[in-house]
mmCIF file of C-alpha atoms and ligand atoms in Angstrom:
data_model
loop_
_atom_site.group_PDB
_atom_site.id
_atom_site.type_symbol
_atom_site.label_atom_id
_atom_site.label_comp_id
_atom_site.label_asym_id
_atom_site.label_seq_id
_atom_site.Cartn_x
_atom_site.Cartn_y
_atom_site.Cartn_z
ATOM 1 C CA UNK A 80 135.453 56.545 64.600
ATOM 2 C CA UNK A 81 133.590 53.518 65.134
ATOM 3 C CA UNK A 82 132.802 53.069 68.880
ATOM 4 C CA UNK A 83 134.836 50.223 68.959
ATOM 5 C CA UNK A 84 137.693 52.413 68.003
ATOM 6 C CA UNK A 85 137.343 54.577 70.304
ATOM 7 C CA UNK A 86 137.409 51.964 72.930
ATOM 8 C CA UNK A 87 140.684 50.403 71.657
ATOM 9 C CA UNK A 88 142.336 54.245 71.591
ATOM 10 C CA UNK A 89 141.032 54.838 75.262
ATOM 11 C CA UNK A 90 142.525 51.467 76.473
ATOM 12 C CA UNK A 91 146.152 52.201 74.367
ATOM 13 C CA UNK A 92 146.279 55.659 75.719
ATOM 14 C CA UNK A 93 145.219 54.783 79.303
ATOM 15 C CA UNK A 94 148.404 52.321 79.184
ATOM 16 C CA UNK A 95 150.461 54.465 77.649
ATOM 17 C CA UNK A 96 149.280 57.635 79.863
ATOM 18 C CA UNK A 97 149.491 55.677 83.399
ATOM 19 C CA UNK A 98 146.041 56.771 83.359
ATOM 20 C CA UNK A 99 143.104 55.073 85.689
ATOM 21 C CA UNK A 100 139.647 56.321 84.203
ATOM 22 C CA UNK A 101 137.217 57.092 87.298
ATOM 23 C CA UNK A 102 133.619 57.466 86.500
ATOM 24 C CA UNK A 103 130.295 58.067 88.332
ATOM 25 C CA UNK A 104 127.288 56.093 88.538
ATOM 26 C CA UNK A 105 125.024 58.523 86.141
ATOM 27 C CA UNK A 106 127.690 58.477 82.979
ATOM 28 C CA UNK A 107 126.507 57.523 79.763
ATOM 29 C CA UNK A 108 126.954 53.759 80.001
ATOM 30 C CA UNK A 109 129.697 53.518 77.251
ATOM 31 C CA UNK A 110 131.645 55.926 79.244
ATOM 32 C CA UNK A 111 131.225 53.760 82.318
ATOM 33 C CA UNK A 112 132.473 50.719 80.602
ATOM 34 C CA UNK A 113 135.523 52.021 79.490
ATOM 35 C CA UNK A 114 136.182 52.873 83.359
ATOM 36 C CA UNK A 115 138.434 51.200 85.718
ATOM 37 C CA UNK A 116 135.896 51.917 88.645
ATOM 38 C CA UNK A 117 132.627 53.469 88.843
ATOM 39 C CA UNK A 118 130.689 54.638 91.836
ATOM 40 C CA UNK A 119 129.454 57.174 94.018
ATOM 41 C CA UNK A 120 130.678 60.257 95.011
ATOM 42 C CA UNK A 121 132.222 58.789 98.133
ATOM 43 C CA UNK A 122 133.638 55.813 96.700
ATOM 44 C CA UNK A 123 135.095 57.791 93.717
ATOM 45 C CA UNK A 124 137.167 60.928 95.943
ATOM 46 C CA UNK A 125 139.011 56.817 98.011
ATOM 47 C CA UNK A 126 139.397 55.643 94.803
ATOM 48 C CA UNK A 127 141.196 59.144 93.608
ATOM 49 C CA UNK A 128 143.069 59.168 96.741
ATOM 50 C CA UNK A 129 144.300 55.560 97.327
ATOM 51 C CA UNK A 130 146.013 55.218 93.097
ATOM 52 C CA UNK A 131 148.357 54.964 92.121
ATOM 53 C CA UNK A 132 148.755 55.833 88.467
ATOM 54 C CA UNK A 133 149.644 58.736 87.372
ATOM 55 C CA UNK A 134 146.370 60.504 85.797
ATOM 56 C CA UNK A 135 142.976 60.237 86.468
ATOM 57 C CA UNK A 136 140.427 60.597 83.737
ATOM 58 C CA UNK A 137 137.165 61.902 86.151
ATOM 59 C CA UNK A 138 134.183 60.891 84.233
ATOM 60 C CA UNK A 139 131.977 62.859 86.012
ATOM 61 C CA UNK A 140 131.397 66.875 86.868
ATOM 62 C CA UNK A 141 133.620 69.427 88.055
ATOM 63 C CA UNK A 142 133.617 68.998 91.381
ATOM 64 C CA UNK A 143 134.689 65.653 91.927
ATOM 65 C CA UNK A 144 137.320 66.181 89.417
ATOM 66 C CA UNK A 145 138.509 69.351 92.236
ATOM 67 C CA UNK A 146 137.823 66.576 94.650
ATOM 68 C CA UNK A 147 140.429 64.625 93.185
ATOM 69 C CA UNK A 148 142.665 67.188 92.951
ATOM 70 C CA UNK A 149 142.958 67.911 96.322
ATOM 71 C CA UNK A 150 142.835 64.542 97.561
ATOM 72 C CA UNK A 151 145.652 63.316 95.425
ATOM 73 C CA UNK A 152 147.947 66.521 94.369
ATOM 74 C CA UNK A 153 150.870 64.510 93.004
ATOM 75 C CA UNK A 154 148.508 63.423 90.614
ATOM 76 C CA UNK A 155 147.168 65.159 86.932
ATOM 77 C CA UNK A 156 143.255 65.087 86.941
ATOM 78 C CA UNK A 157 141.728 65.263 83.690
ATOM 79 C CA UNK A 158 138.210 66.353 83.278
ATOM 80 C CA UNK A 159 136.897 65.912 79.480
ATOM 81 C CA UNK A 160 134.938 68.766 78.949
ATOM 82 C CA UNK A 161 135.092 71.789 81.478
ATOM 83 C CA UNK A 162 131.532 72.602 81.049
ATOM 84 C CA UNK A 163 130.752 69.643 83.185
ATOM 85 C CA UNK A 164 129.225 71.726 86.393
ATOM 86 C CA UNK A 165 126.247 70.824 88.696
ATOM 87 C CA UNK A 166 123.579 73.234 89.421
ATOM 88 C CA UNK A 167 123.805 72.218 93.204
ATOM 89 C CA UNK A 168 127.402 72.927 93.559
ATOM 90 C CA UNK A 169 126.437 76.136 91.770
ATOM 91 C CA UNK A 170 123.833 77.434 93.916
ATOM 92 C CA UNK A 171 126.041 78.377 96.890
ATOM 93 C CA UNK A 172 129.060 80.855 97.056
ATOM 94 C CA UNK A 173 131.671 81.659 99.817
ATOM 95 C CA UNK A 174 130.190 84.426 100.978
ATOM 96 C CA UNK A 175 126.928 82.500 101.637
ATOM 97 C CA UNK A 176 128.866 80.484 104.309
ATOM 98 C CA UNK A 177 130.861 83.524 105.564
ATOM 99 C CA UNK A 178 127.347 85.405 106.308
ATOM 100 C CA UNK A 179 126.326 82.610 108.331
ATOM 101 C CA UNK A 180 129.566 82.191 110.573
ATOM 102 C CA UNK A 181 129.798 85.582 111.040
ATOM 103 C CA UNK A 182 126.318 85.676 113.235
ATOM 104 C CA UNK A 183 127.667 81.511 114.504
ATOM 105 C CA UNK A 184 131.325 82.262 115.375
ATOM 106 C CA UNK A 185 131.074 79.163 117.270
ATOM 107 C CA UNK A 186 129.045 77.388 114.554
ATOM 108 C CA UNK A 187 130.518 74.349 112.524
ATOM 109 C CA UNK A 188 129.611 74.330 108.381
ATOM 110 C CA UNK A 189 128.619 71.172 107.531
ATOM 111 C CA UNK A 190 129.549 70.976 103.264
ATOM 112 C CA UNK A 191 127.959 68.519 100.840
ATOM 113 C CA UNK A 192 130.782 67.250 97.962
ATOM 114 C CA UNK A 193 128.337 68.817 95.434
ATOM 115 C CA UNK A 194 130.260 72.514 96.266
ATOM 116 C CA UNK A 195 132.923 74.479 94.785
ATOM 117 C CA UNK A 196 136.756 74.155 96.959
ATOM 118 C CA UNK A 197 136.551 77.799 97.802
ATOM 119 C CA UNK A 198 132.938 76.262 100.062
ATOM 120 C CA UNK A 199 134.832 72.979 100.525
ATOM 121 C CA UNK A 200 137.534 75.637 102.222
ATOM 122 C CA UNK A 201 135.256 77.190 104.771
ATOM 123 C CA UNK A 202 133.664 74.165 105.922
ATOM 124 C CA UNK A 203 134.768 71.925 108.997
ATOM 125 C CA UNK A 204 133.680 68.734 106.880
ATOM 126 C CA UNK A 205 132.438 67.669 103.858
ATOM 127 C CA UNK A 206 129.642 64.814 103.784
ATOM 128 C CA UNK A 207 128.460 62.758 100.663
ATOM 129 C CA UNK A 208 125.050 61.364 100.481
ATOM 130 C CA UNK A 209 126.298 57.727 101.525
ATOM 131 C CA UNK A 210 128.006 59.046 105.149
ATOM 132 C CA UNK A 211 126.066 62.510 105.957
ATOM 133 C CA UNK A 212 124.064 60.788 108.323
ATOM 134 C CA UNK A 213 126.933 59.323 110.087
ATOM 135 C CA UNK A 214 129.101 62.439 109.622
ATOM 136 C CA UNK A 215 126.678 64.826 111.526
ATOM 137 C CA UNK A 216 125.948 62.356 113.840
ATOM 138 C CA UNK A 217 129.844 62.518 115.136
ATOM 139 C CA UNK A 218 129.311 66.487 115.484
ATOM 140 C CA UNK A 219 129.151 67.673 119.262
ATOM 141 C CA UNK A 220 126.150 68.676 120.418
ATOM 142 C CA UNK A 221 126.506 71.937 121.744
ATOM 143 C CA UNK A 222 127.324 73.915 118.689
ATOM 144 C CA UNK A 223 124.979 75.430 115.710
ATOM 145 C CA UNK A 224 125.538 73.168 112.509
ATOM 146 C CA UNK A 225 124.936 75.138 108.941
ATOM 147 C CA UNK A 226 124.791 72.393 106.504
ATOM 148 C CA UNK A 227 124.973 73.389 102.906
ATOM 149 C CA UNK A 228 123.932 73.308 99.775
ATOM 150 C CA UNK A 229 121.438 70.338 99.627
ATOM 151 C CA UNK A 230 118.262 71.160 101.596
ATOM 152 C CA UNK A 231 116.752 67.968 100.446
ATOM 153 C CA UNK A 232 119.782 66.506 101.853
ATOM 154 C CA UNK A 233 119.683 68.214 104.665
ATOM 155 C CA UNK A 234 116.317 67.803 105.506
ATOM 156 C CA UNK A 235 116.765 64.083 105.918
ATOM 157 C CA UNK A 236 119.803 64.310 108.068
ATOM 158 C CA UNK A 237 117.868 66.580 110.187
ATOM 159 C CA UNK A 238 115.613 64.052 110.464
ATOM 160 C CA UNK A 239 117.783 60.626 111.040
ATOM 161 C CA UNK A 240 120.029 62.349 113.613
ATOM 162 C CA UNK A 241 117.630 64.638 115.147
ATOM 163 C CA UNK A 242 119.930 67.420 115.119
ATOM 164 C CA UNK A 243 118.737 70.991 114.715
ATOM 165 C CA UNK A 244 120.075 72.165 111.190
ATOM 166 C CA UNK A 245 120.772 75.351 109.776
ATOM 167 C CA UNK A 246 119.823 74.470 106.107
ATOM 168 C CA UNK A 247 120.792 76.529 103.084
ATOM 169 C CA UNK A 248 118.301 76.576 100.407
ATOM 170 C CA UNK A 249 119.880 75.145 97.312
ATOM 171 C CA UNK A 250 118.644 71.853 95.344
ATOM 172 C CA UNK A 251 119.699 69.683 92.455
ATOM 173 C CA UNK A 252 117.630 70.785 89.324
ATOM 174 C CA UNK A 253 117.561 66.757 88.071
ATOM 175 C CA UNK A 254 116.431 65.751 91.862
ATOM 176 C CA UNK A 255 114.496 68.337 92.948
ATOM 177 C CA UNK A 256 112.178 67.701 89.824
ATOM 178 C CA UNK A 257 111.201 64.268 91.557
ATOM 179 C CA UNK A 258 108.245 65.135 93.038
ATOM 180 C CA UNK A 259 105.547 63.239 95.378
ATOM 181 C CA UNK A 260 102.712 63.356 92.559
ATOM 182 C CA UNK A 261 105.731 61.393 90.584
ATOM 183 C CA UNK A 262 106.435 58.586 93.290
ATOM 184 C CA UNK A 263 102.518 58.221 93.994
ATOM 185 C CA UNK A 264 102.364 57.319 90.402
ATOM 186 C CA UNK A 265 104.387 54.586 90.552
ATOM 187 C CA UNK A 266 103.193 53.401 94.010
ATOM 188 C CA UNK A 267 99.896 52.934 91.893
ATOM 189 C CA UNK A 268 101.435 50.727 89.425
ATOM 190 C CA UNK A 269 104.500 48.553 91.335
ATOM 191 C CA UNK A 270 102.740 48.936 94.884
ATOM 192 C CA UNK A 271 104.834 45.706 95.736
ATOM 193 C CA UNK A 272 108.169 47.123 94.761
ATOM 194 C CA UNK A 273 111.050 48.406 96.915
ATOM 195 C CA UNK A 274 111.529 52.089 96.832
ATOM 196 C CA UNK A 275 115.080 53.347 96.563
ATOM 197 C CA UNK A 276 115.244 57.227 96.976
ATOM 198 C CA UNK A 277 118.310 59.041 96.751
ATOM 199 C CA UNK A 278 118.267 61.696 99.467
ATOM 200 C CA UNK A 279 118.209 64.886 97.320
ATOM 201 C CA UNK A 280 115.589 64.180 95.837
ATOM 202 C CA UNK A 281 112.451 66.984 95.890
ATOM 203 C CA UNK A 282 109.892 64.429 97.367
ATOM 204 C CA UNK A 283 112.078 64.338 100.587
ATOM 205 C CA UNK A 284 110.418 63.947 103.423
ATOM 206 C CA UNK A 285 106.959 63.584 101.428
ATOM 207 C CA UNK A 286 108.369 59.944 99.815
ATOM 208 C CA UNK A 287 108.460 58.341 103.461
ATOM 209 C CA UNK A 288 105.292 59.518 104.347
ATOM 210 C CA UNK A 289 104.059 58.177 101.274
ATOM 211 C CA UNK A 290 106.025 55.094 101.688
ATOM 212 C CA UNK A 291 107.929 54.785 105.161
ATOM 213 C CA UNK A 292 109.971 51.909 103.827
ATOM 214 C CA UNK A 293 111.694 53.299 101.395
ATOM 215 C CA UNK A 294 115.175 53.216 101.591
ATOM 216 C CA UNK A 295 117.086 56.641 101.150
ATOM 217 C CA UNK A 296 120.829 55.885 99.613
ATOM 218 C CA UNK A 297 123.730 56.866 97.580
ATOM 219 C CA UNK A 298 123.769 55.964 93.985
ATOM 220 C CA UNK A 299 126.125 52.834 95.148
ATOM 221 C CA UNK A 300 123.935 52.143 98.317
ATOM 222 C CA UNK A 301 121.821 51.539 95.700
ATOM 223 C CA UNK A 302 123.428 49.436 93.916
ATOM 224 C CA UNK A 303 124.611 46.932 96.950
ATOM 225 C CA UNK A 304 120.946 46.733 97.995
ATOM 226 C CA UNK A 305 119.415 46.005 95.246
ATOM 227 C CA UNK A 306 122.187 43.033 94.582
ATOM 228 C CA UNK A 307 121.491 41.821 98.252
ATOM 229 C CA UNK A 308 117.693 42.329 98.377
ATOM 230 C CA UNK A 309 115.316 39.045 98.128
ATOM 231 C CA UNK A 310 112.982 41.315 96.661
ATOM 232 C CA UNK A 311 113.036 41.544 92.549
ATOM 233 C CA UNK A 312 111.104 44.748 91.111
ATOM 234 C CA UNK A 313 112.457 48.598 92.583
ATOM 235 C CA UNK A 314 111.281 51.742 92.004
ATOM 236 C CA UNK A 315 114.268 54.257 91.428
ATOM 237 C CA UNK A 316 114.106 58.033 92.072
ATOM 238 C CA UNK A 317 117.583 59.481 91.324
ATOM 239 C CA UNK A 318 118.969 60.211 87.682
ATOM 240 C CA UNK A 319 118.218 57.409 85.150
ATOM 241 C CA UNK A 320 122.063 57.093 84.325
ATOM 242 C CA UNK A 321 122.213 54.679 87.561
ATOM 243 C CA UNK A 322 119.883 52.232 85.593
ATOM 244 C CA UNK A 323 122.754 50.729 83.596
ATOM 245 C CA UNK A 324 125.100 49.612 86.727
ATOM 246 C CA UNK A 325 121.504 48.738 88.219
ATOM 247 C CA UNK A 326 120.652 46.547 85.541
ATOM 248 C CA UNK A 327 124.120 45.044 84.868
ATOM 249 C CA UNK A 328 124.928 44.527 88.562
ATOM 250 C CA UNK A 329 121.360 42.639 89.435
ATOM 251 C CA UNK A 330 120.679 40.605 86.764
ATOM 252 C CA UNK A 331 117.446 39.609 86.379
ATOM 253 C CA UNK A 332 115.816 42.341 88.638
ATOM 254 C CA UNK A 333 113.715 44.553 87.423
ATOM 255 C CA UNK A 334 114.061 48.668 87.732
ATOM 256 C CA UNK A 335 111.297 51.546 87.207
ATOM 257 C CA UNK A 336 112.464 54.933 86.923
ATOM 258 C CA UNK A 337 110.077 57.281 89.265
ATOM 259 C CA UNK A 338 110.961 59.862 86.418
ATOM 260 C CA UNK A 339 112.228 58.472 83.445
ATOM 261 C CA UNK A 340 113.424 62.362 82.533
ATOM 262 C CA UNK A 341 115.380 62.695 85.237
ATOM 263 C CA UNK A 342 118.931 63.460 83.321
ATOM 264 C CA UNK A 343 121.643 64.998 84.278
ATOM 265 C CA UNK A 344 122.744 67.546 81.363
ATOM 266 C CA UNK A 345 126.230 68.028 82.728
ATOM 267 C CA UNK A 346 127.283 64.268 83.867
ATOM 268 C CA UNK A 347 126.204 63.575 79.965
ATOM 269 C CA UNK A 348 128.674 65.860 78.533
ATOM 270 C CA UNK A 349 130.849 63.235 79.061
ATOM 271 C CA UNK A 350 131.416 61.261 75.852
ATOM 272 C CA UNK A 351 133.337 58.304 74.565
ATOM 273 C CA UNK A 352 134.894 60.962 71.900
ATOM 274 C CA UNK A 353 135.496 63.350 74.336
ATOM 275 C CA UNK A 354 137.454 60.879 76.966
ATOM 276 C CA UNK A 355 139.835 59.521 74.157
ATOM 277 C CA UNK A 356 140.863 63.219 73.271
ATOM 278 C CA UNK A 357 141.226 63.721 76.957
ATOM 279 C CA UNK A 358 143.899 61.131 77.134
ATOM 280 C CA UNK A 359 145.203 61.999 73.463
ATOM 281 C CA UNK A 360 145.662 65.596 74.088
ATOM 282 C CA UNK A 361 146.187 65.562 78.214
ATOM 283 C CA UNK A 362 142.967 67.561 78.501
ATOM 284 C CA UNK A 363 141.470 69.291 80.784
ATOM 285 C CA UNK A 364 143.665 69.703 83.754
ATOM 286 C CA UNK A 365 141.473 70.556 87.069
ATOM 287 C CA UNK A 366 143.677 72.601 89.375
ATOM 288 C CA UNK A 367 143.047 73.923 92.453
ATOM 289 C CA UNK A 368 144.714 76.440 94.240
ATOM 290 C CA UNK A 369 147.499 75.251 96.844
ATOM 291 C CA UNK A 370 145.883 77.628 99.859
ATOM 292 C CA UNK A 371 142.384 77.133 98.709
ATOM 293 C CA UNK A 372 143.101 72.815 98.529
ATOM 294 C CA UNK A 373 144.970 72.928 101.745
ATOM 295 C CA UNK A 374 141.774 74.065 104.002
ATOM 296 C CA UNK A 375 139.427 72.120 101.713
ATOM 297 C CA UNK A 376 141.721 68.970 102.544
ATOM 298 C CA UNK A 377 141.074 68.610 106.055
ATOM 299 C CA UNK A 378 137.495 68.822 105.662
ATOM 300 C CA UNK A 379 137.657 66.155 102.490
ATOM 301 C CA UNK A 380 140.324 63.849 104.521
ATOM 302 C CA UNK A 381 137.832 64.263 107.359
ATOM 303 C CA UNK A 382 135.023 63.333 104.830
ATOM 304 C CA UNK A 383 136.525 60.150 103.264
ATOM 305 C CA UNK A 384 137.486 58.897 106.460
ATOM 306 C CA UNK A 385 133.608 57.980 107.647
ATOM 307 C CA UNK A 386 131.326 55.489 106.456
HETATM 308 P P1 13P B 456 125.969 59.724 94.902
HETATM 309 O O1 13P B 456 126.660 59.021 93.478
HETATM 310 O O2 13P B 456 127.023 60.295 95.708
HETATM 311 O O3 13P B 456 125.112 59.529 95.691
HETATM 312 O O4 13P B 456 125.675 61.255 94.147
HETATM 313 C C1 13P B 456 125.052 62.014 93.509
HETATM 314 C C2 13P B 456 124.759 62.829 92.503
HETATM 315 O O5 13P B 456 123.968 63.947 92.587
HETATM 316 C C3 13P B 456 126.250 63.630 92.210
HETATM 317 O O6 13P B 456 126.138 64.518 91.649
HETATM 318 FE FE1 SF4 B 457 124.637 67.999 90.188
HETATM 319 FE FE2 SF4 B 457 122.162 67.457 90.136
HETATM 320 FE FE3 SF4 B 457 124.146 66.789 88.042
HETATM 321 FE FE4 SF4 B 457 124.035 65.533 90.789
HETATM 322 S S1 SF4 B 457 122.569 65.200 89.302
HETATM 323 S S2 SF4 B 457 125.691 66.770 89.108
HETATM 324 S S3 SF4 B 457 123.776 67.191 92.022
HETATM 325 S S4 SF4 B 457 122.883 68.922 88.626
#
């Protein structure tokens, strides 16, 4: 089938199934184009929670589809490719959290949304890159806090809130690969550009040392910022799928990726053809065991309420 035929079929099946298509900002352009909503992890979780559609086709990665299934258990959540995983979510196991809890019985666990449901079920609260600073700043001052699993985001949150956090040493292989030397090169070629950095990036603290006025933002935060900014040139440090949104939603402005090969192969597993097959054959249904979902829901509901 040609691309246009897939698009027509996806639209027809979507209506027939009473489905909604949610897509993350790193999805392929043609997948973003058939989606009803494109956003960051926080926006997608909220959209999944509030939708009235019977079926949610989640164009993103597995932990995002699980989050949708936990927040809206009445709906059928489909992930077009079950291999769409996440190296960061895979970096931590429930045992890691249990071991810290055993040593810190009064401790609080803050889980980045990029975790499996079993880890979220052990957390007191979940966060996304868009609201982690705000959520952590509201936590009681007198309790130890374990921030899992992204150490670069955790270090950013610790810096912004002034809180001492125990950090799990996890990272996303795509963002960890964006380092100071990449940033330095762009600082030389685009000294007057505005720098938009995702807090998962490996350049972390170093990038703020090199460029103190850089903005640390979620993917949605980058789009919002670029649309409103007077500056017309931006250097962007995150997965390059965001460029489609930035160029579409902030036309006439120029965007330069810090690392053009920062591509998440998991996100790119979702293709237009797989979205079509997902709707046609109602596959692959993502389910979370109720006992796990019930515990994880508390932490996720606390997350969607902030920011
Ligand atoms: P956000 O879109 O929430 O900033 O997330 C980035 C990410 O790495 C998702 O996998
Ligand atoms: Fe996970 Fe990194 Fe891919 Fe995001 S970009 S889904 S954090 S591996």
